[in-house]
mmCIF file of C-alpha atoms and ligand atoms in Angstrom:
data_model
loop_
_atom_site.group_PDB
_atom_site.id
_atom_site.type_symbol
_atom_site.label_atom_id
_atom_site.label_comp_id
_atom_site.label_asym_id
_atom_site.label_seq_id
_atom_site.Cartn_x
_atom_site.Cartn_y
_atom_site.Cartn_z
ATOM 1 C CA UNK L 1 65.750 -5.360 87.738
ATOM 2 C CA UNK L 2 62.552 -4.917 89.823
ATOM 3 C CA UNK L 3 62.684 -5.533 93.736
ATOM 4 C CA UNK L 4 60.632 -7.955 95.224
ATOM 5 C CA UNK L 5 59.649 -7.162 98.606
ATOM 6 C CA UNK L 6 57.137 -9.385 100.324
ATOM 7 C CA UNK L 7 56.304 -9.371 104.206
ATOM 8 C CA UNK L 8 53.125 -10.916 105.672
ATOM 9 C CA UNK L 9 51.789 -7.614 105.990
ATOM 10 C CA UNK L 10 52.514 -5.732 102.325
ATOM 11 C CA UNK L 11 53.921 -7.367 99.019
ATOM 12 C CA UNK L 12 55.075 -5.057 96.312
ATOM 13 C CA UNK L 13 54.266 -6.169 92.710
ATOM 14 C CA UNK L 14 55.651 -4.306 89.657
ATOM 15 C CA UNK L 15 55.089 -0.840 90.320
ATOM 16 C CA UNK L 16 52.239 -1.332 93.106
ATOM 17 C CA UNK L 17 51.982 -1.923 96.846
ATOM 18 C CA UNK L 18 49.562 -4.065 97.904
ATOM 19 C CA UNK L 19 47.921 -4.629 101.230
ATOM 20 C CA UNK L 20 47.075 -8.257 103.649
ATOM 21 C CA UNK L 21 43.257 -8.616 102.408
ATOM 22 C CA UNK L 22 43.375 -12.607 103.655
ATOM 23 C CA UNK L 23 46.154 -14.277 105.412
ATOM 24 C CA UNK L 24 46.769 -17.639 103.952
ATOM 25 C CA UNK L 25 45.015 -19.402 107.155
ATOM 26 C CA UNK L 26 42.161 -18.077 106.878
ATOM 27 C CA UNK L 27 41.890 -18.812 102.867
ATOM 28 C CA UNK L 28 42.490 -22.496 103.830
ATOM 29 C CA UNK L 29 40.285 -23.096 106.307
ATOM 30 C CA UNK L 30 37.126 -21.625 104.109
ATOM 31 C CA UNK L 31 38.598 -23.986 101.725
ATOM 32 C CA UNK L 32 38.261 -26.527 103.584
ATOM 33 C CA UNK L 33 34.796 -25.412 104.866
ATOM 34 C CA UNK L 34 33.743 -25.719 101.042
ATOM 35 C CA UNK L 35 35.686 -28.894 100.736
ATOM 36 C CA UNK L 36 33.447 -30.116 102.959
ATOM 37 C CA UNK L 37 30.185 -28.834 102.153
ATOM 38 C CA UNK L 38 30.745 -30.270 98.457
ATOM 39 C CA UNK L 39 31.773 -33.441 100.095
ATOM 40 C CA UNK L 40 28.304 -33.770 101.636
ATOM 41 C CA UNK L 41 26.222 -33.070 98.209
ATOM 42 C CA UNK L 42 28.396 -34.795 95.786
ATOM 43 C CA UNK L 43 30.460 -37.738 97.267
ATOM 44 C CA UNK L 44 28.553 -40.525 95.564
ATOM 45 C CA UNK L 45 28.254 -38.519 92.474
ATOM 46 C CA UNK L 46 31.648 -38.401 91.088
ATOM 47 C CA UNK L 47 31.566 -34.922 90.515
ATOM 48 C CA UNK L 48 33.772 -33.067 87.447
ATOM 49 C CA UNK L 49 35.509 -30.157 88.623
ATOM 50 C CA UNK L 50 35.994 -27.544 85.760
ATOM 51 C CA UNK L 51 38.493 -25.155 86.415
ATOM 52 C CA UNK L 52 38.523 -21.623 85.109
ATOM 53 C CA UNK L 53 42.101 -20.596 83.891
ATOM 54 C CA UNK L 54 44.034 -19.277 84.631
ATOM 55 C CA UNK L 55 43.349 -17.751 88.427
ATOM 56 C CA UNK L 56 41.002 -20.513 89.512
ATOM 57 C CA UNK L 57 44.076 -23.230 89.014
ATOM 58 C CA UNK L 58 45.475 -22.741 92.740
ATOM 59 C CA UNK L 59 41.985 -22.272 94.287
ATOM 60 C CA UNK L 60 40.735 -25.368 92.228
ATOM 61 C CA UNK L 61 43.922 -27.556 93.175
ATOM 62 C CA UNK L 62 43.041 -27.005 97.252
ATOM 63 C CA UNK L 63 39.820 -27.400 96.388
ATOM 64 C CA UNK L 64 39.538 -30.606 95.351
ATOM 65 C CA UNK L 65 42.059 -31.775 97.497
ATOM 66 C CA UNK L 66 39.150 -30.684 100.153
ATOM 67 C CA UNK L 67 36.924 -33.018 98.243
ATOM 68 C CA UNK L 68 37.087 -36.790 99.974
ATOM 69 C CA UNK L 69 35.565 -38.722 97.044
ATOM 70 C CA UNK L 70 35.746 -39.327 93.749
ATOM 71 C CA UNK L 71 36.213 -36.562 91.713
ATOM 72 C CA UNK L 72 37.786 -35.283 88.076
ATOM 73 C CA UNK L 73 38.936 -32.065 87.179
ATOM 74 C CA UNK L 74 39.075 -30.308 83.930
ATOM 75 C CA UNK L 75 40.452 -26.305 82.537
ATOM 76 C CA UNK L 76 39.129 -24.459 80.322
ATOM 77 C CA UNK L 77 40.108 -20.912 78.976
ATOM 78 C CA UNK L 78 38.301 -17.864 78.615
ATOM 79 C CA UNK L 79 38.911 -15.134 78.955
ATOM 80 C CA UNK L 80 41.236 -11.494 79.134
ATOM 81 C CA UNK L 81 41.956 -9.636 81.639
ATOM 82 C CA UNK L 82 44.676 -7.078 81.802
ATOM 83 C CA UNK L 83 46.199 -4.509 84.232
ATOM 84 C CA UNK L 84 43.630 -3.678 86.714
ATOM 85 C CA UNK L 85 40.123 -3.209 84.678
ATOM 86 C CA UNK L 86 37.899 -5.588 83.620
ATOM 87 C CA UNK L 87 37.843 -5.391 79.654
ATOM 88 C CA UNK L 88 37.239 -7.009 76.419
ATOM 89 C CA UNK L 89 34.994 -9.680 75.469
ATOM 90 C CA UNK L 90 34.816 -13.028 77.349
ATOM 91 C CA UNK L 91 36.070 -15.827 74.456
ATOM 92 C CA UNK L 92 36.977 -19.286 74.676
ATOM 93 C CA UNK L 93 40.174 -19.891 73.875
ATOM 94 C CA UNK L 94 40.570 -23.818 75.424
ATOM 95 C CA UNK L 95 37.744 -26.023 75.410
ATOM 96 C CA UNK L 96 37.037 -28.977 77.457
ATOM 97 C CA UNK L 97 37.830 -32.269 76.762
ATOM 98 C CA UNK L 98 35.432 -33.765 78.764
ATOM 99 C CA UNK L 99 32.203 -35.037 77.567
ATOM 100 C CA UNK L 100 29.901 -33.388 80.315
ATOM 101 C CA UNK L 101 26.021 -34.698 79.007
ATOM 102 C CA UNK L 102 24.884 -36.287 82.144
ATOM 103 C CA UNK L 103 28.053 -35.122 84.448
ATOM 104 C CA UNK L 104 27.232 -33.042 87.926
ATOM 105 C CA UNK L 105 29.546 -30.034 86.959
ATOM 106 C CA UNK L 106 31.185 -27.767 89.997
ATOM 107 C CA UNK L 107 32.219 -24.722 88.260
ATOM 108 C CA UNK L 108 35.512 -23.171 89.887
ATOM 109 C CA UNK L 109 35.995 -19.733 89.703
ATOM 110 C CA UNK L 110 38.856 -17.678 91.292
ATOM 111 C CA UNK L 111 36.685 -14.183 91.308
ATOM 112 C CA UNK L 112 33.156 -12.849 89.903
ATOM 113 C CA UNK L 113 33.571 -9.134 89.284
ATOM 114 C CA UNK L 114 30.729 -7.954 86.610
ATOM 115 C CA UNK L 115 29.956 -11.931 86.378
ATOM 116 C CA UNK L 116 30.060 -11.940 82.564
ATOM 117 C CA UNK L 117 32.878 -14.673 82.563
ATOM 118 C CA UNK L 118 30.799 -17.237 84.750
ATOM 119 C CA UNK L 119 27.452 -15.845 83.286
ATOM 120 C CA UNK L 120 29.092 -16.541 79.379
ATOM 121 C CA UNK L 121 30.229 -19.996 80.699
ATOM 122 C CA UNK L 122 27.093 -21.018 82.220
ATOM 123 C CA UNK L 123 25.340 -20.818 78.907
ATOM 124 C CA UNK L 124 27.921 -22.789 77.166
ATOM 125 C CA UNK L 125 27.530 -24.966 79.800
ATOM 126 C CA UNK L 126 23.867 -25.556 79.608
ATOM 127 C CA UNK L 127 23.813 -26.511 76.362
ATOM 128 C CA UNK L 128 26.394 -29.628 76.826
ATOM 129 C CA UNK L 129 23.152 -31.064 79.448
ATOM 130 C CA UNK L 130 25.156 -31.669 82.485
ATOM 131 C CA UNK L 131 23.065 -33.882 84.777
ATOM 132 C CA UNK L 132 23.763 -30.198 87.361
ATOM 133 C CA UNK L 133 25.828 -27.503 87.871
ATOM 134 C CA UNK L 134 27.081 -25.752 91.040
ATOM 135 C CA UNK L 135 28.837 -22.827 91.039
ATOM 136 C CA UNK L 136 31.528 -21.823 93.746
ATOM 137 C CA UNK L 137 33.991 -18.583 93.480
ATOM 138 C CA UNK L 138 36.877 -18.121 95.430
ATOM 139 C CA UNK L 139 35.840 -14.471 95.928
ATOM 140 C CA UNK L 140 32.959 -12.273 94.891
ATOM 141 C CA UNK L 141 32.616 -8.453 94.598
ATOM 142 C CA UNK L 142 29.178 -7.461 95.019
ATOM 143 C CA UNK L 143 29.136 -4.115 94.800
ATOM 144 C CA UNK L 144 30.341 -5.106 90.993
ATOM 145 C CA UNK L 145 27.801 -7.814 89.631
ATOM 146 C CA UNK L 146 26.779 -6.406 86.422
ATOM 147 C CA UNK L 147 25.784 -9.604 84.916
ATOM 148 C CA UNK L 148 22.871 -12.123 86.855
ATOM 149 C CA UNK L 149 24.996 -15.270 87.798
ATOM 150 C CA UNK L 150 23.938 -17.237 90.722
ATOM 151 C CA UNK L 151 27.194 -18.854 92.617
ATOM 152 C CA UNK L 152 26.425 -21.232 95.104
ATOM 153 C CA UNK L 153 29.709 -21.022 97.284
ATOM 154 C CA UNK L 154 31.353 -17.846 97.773
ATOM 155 C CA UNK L 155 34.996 -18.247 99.758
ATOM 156 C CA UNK L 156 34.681 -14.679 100.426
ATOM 157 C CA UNK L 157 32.946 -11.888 99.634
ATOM 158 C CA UNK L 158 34.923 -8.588 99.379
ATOM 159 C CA UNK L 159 35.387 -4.913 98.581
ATOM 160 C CA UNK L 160 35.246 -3.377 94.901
ATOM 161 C CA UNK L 161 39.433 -2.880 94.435
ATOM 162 C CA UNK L 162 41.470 -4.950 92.928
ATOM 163 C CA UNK L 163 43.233 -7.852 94.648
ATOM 164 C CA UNK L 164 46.012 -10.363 94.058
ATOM 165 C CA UNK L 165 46.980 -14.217 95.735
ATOM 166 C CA UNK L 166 45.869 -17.476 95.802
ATOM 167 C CA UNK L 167 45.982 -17.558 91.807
ATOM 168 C CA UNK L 168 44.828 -13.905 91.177
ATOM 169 C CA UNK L 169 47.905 -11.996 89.425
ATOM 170 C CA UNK L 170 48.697 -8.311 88.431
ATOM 171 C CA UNK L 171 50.219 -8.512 85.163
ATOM 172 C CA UNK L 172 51.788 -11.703 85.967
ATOM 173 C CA UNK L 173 52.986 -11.846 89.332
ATOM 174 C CA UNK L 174 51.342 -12.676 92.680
ATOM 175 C CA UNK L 175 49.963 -15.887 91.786
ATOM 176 C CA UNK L 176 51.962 -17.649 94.046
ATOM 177 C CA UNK L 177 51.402 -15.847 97.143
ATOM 178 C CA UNK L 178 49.571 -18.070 99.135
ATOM 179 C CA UNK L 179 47.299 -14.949 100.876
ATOM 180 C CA UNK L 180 44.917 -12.371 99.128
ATOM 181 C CA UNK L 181 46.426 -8.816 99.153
ATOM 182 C CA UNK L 182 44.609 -5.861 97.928
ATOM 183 C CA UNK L 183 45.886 -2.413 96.124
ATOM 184 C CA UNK L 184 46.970 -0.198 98.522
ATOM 185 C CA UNK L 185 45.043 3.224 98.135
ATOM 186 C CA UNK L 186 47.309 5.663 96.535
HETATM 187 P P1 5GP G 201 34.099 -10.766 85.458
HETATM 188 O O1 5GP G 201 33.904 -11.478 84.147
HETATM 189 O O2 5GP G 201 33.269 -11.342 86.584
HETATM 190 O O3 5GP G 201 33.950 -9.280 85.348
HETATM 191 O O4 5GP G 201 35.609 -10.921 85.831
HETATM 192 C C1 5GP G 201 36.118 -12.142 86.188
HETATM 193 C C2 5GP G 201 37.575 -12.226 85.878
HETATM 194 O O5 5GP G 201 38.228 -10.966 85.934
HETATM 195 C C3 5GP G 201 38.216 -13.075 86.934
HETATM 196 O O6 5GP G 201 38.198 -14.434 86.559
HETATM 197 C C4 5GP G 201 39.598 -12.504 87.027
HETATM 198 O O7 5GP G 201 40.445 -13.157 86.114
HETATM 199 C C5 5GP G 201 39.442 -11.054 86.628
HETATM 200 N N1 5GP G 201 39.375 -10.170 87.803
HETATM 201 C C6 5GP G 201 38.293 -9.526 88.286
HETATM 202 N N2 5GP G 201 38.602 -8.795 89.379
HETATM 203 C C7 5GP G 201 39.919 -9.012 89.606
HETATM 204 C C8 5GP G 201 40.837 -8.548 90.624
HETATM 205 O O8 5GP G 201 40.517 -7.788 91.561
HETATM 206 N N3 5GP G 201 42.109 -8.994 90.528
HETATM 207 C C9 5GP G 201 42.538 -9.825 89.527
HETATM 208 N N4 5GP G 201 43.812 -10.194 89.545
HETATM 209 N N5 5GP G 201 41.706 -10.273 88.561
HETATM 210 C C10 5GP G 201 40.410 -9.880 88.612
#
């Protein structure tokens, strides 16, 4: 069996050490900075949160929380991800149930690396005629954008290696730790 060591400085995950990127105070109080921001532009407009799964599920649960109006959230699935590259086609696997014609959509993403996830969903989006979209992401690598996306709110933007926390995982684990921890260089 595996050890799990975690400390507030270093958690180990599978075979790899990572490093404190975030503490978990910080990541709540830019949450709540967003939180409040989207408060301002869409608290009259009963705004549809659509969760990307599966890392944006912790980010869009504070997130909303953050939100004082009324609000509805929905998931949808899309794509794969495994180890610690970017690969393979972005594909919807889970649709929305929601009808969003006419809707003010806030898109929640947990991290745009190349951007072809939130760039693939944006079309799909477009062509359901929300009344708007806004775009927010956890984190964003800029060094990485491949793919033209605009995202409105950015929590944070960070370094090109990989990270894990606040939903993100590496092969499974880490989702739960409420900080963002980075790979350790080798
Ligand atoms: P993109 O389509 O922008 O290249 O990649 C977006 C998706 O790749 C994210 O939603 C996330 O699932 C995954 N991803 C990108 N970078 C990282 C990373 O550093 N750590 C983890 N755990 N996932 C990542």
């Amino acid at each position: 069996m595996e050890t799990y060591t975690h400390s507030r400085d270093h958690v180990q995950l599978h075979d790899r050490l990572f490093t404190t990127l975030l503490p978990a105070e910080q990541v709540q109080e830019r949450v709540r900075e967003i939180g409040a921001e989207l408060t301002g532009l869409y608290r009259e407009k009963r705004p549809l949160f659509v969760s990307i799964l599966s890392g944006a599920f912790v980010f869009a649960a504070d997130l909303m929380r953050a939100f004082d109006g009324d609000c509805e959230v929905g998931f949808v699935k899309l794509s794969s991800y495994s180890g610690t590259r970017s690969t393979g086609d972005v594909q919807t696997v889970m649709g929305l149930q929601n009808d969003l014609r006419d809707r003010h959509i806030i898109v929640v993403e947990d991290i745009v690396d190349t951007g072809r996830t939130l760039h693939f969903f944006l079309n799909h989006l477009r062509s359901q005629q929300p009344a708007s979209i806004c775009t927010v992401a956890f984190l964003r690598k800029p060094e990485a954008a491949a793919f033209p996306v605009q995202v409105d709110f950015v929590g944070f933007d960070i370094e090109d290696r990989f990270v894990v926390g606040y939903g993100l995982d590496y092969d499974g684990l880490g989702r739960n730790l409420p900080g963002v921890y980075h790979l350790s260089a080798p």
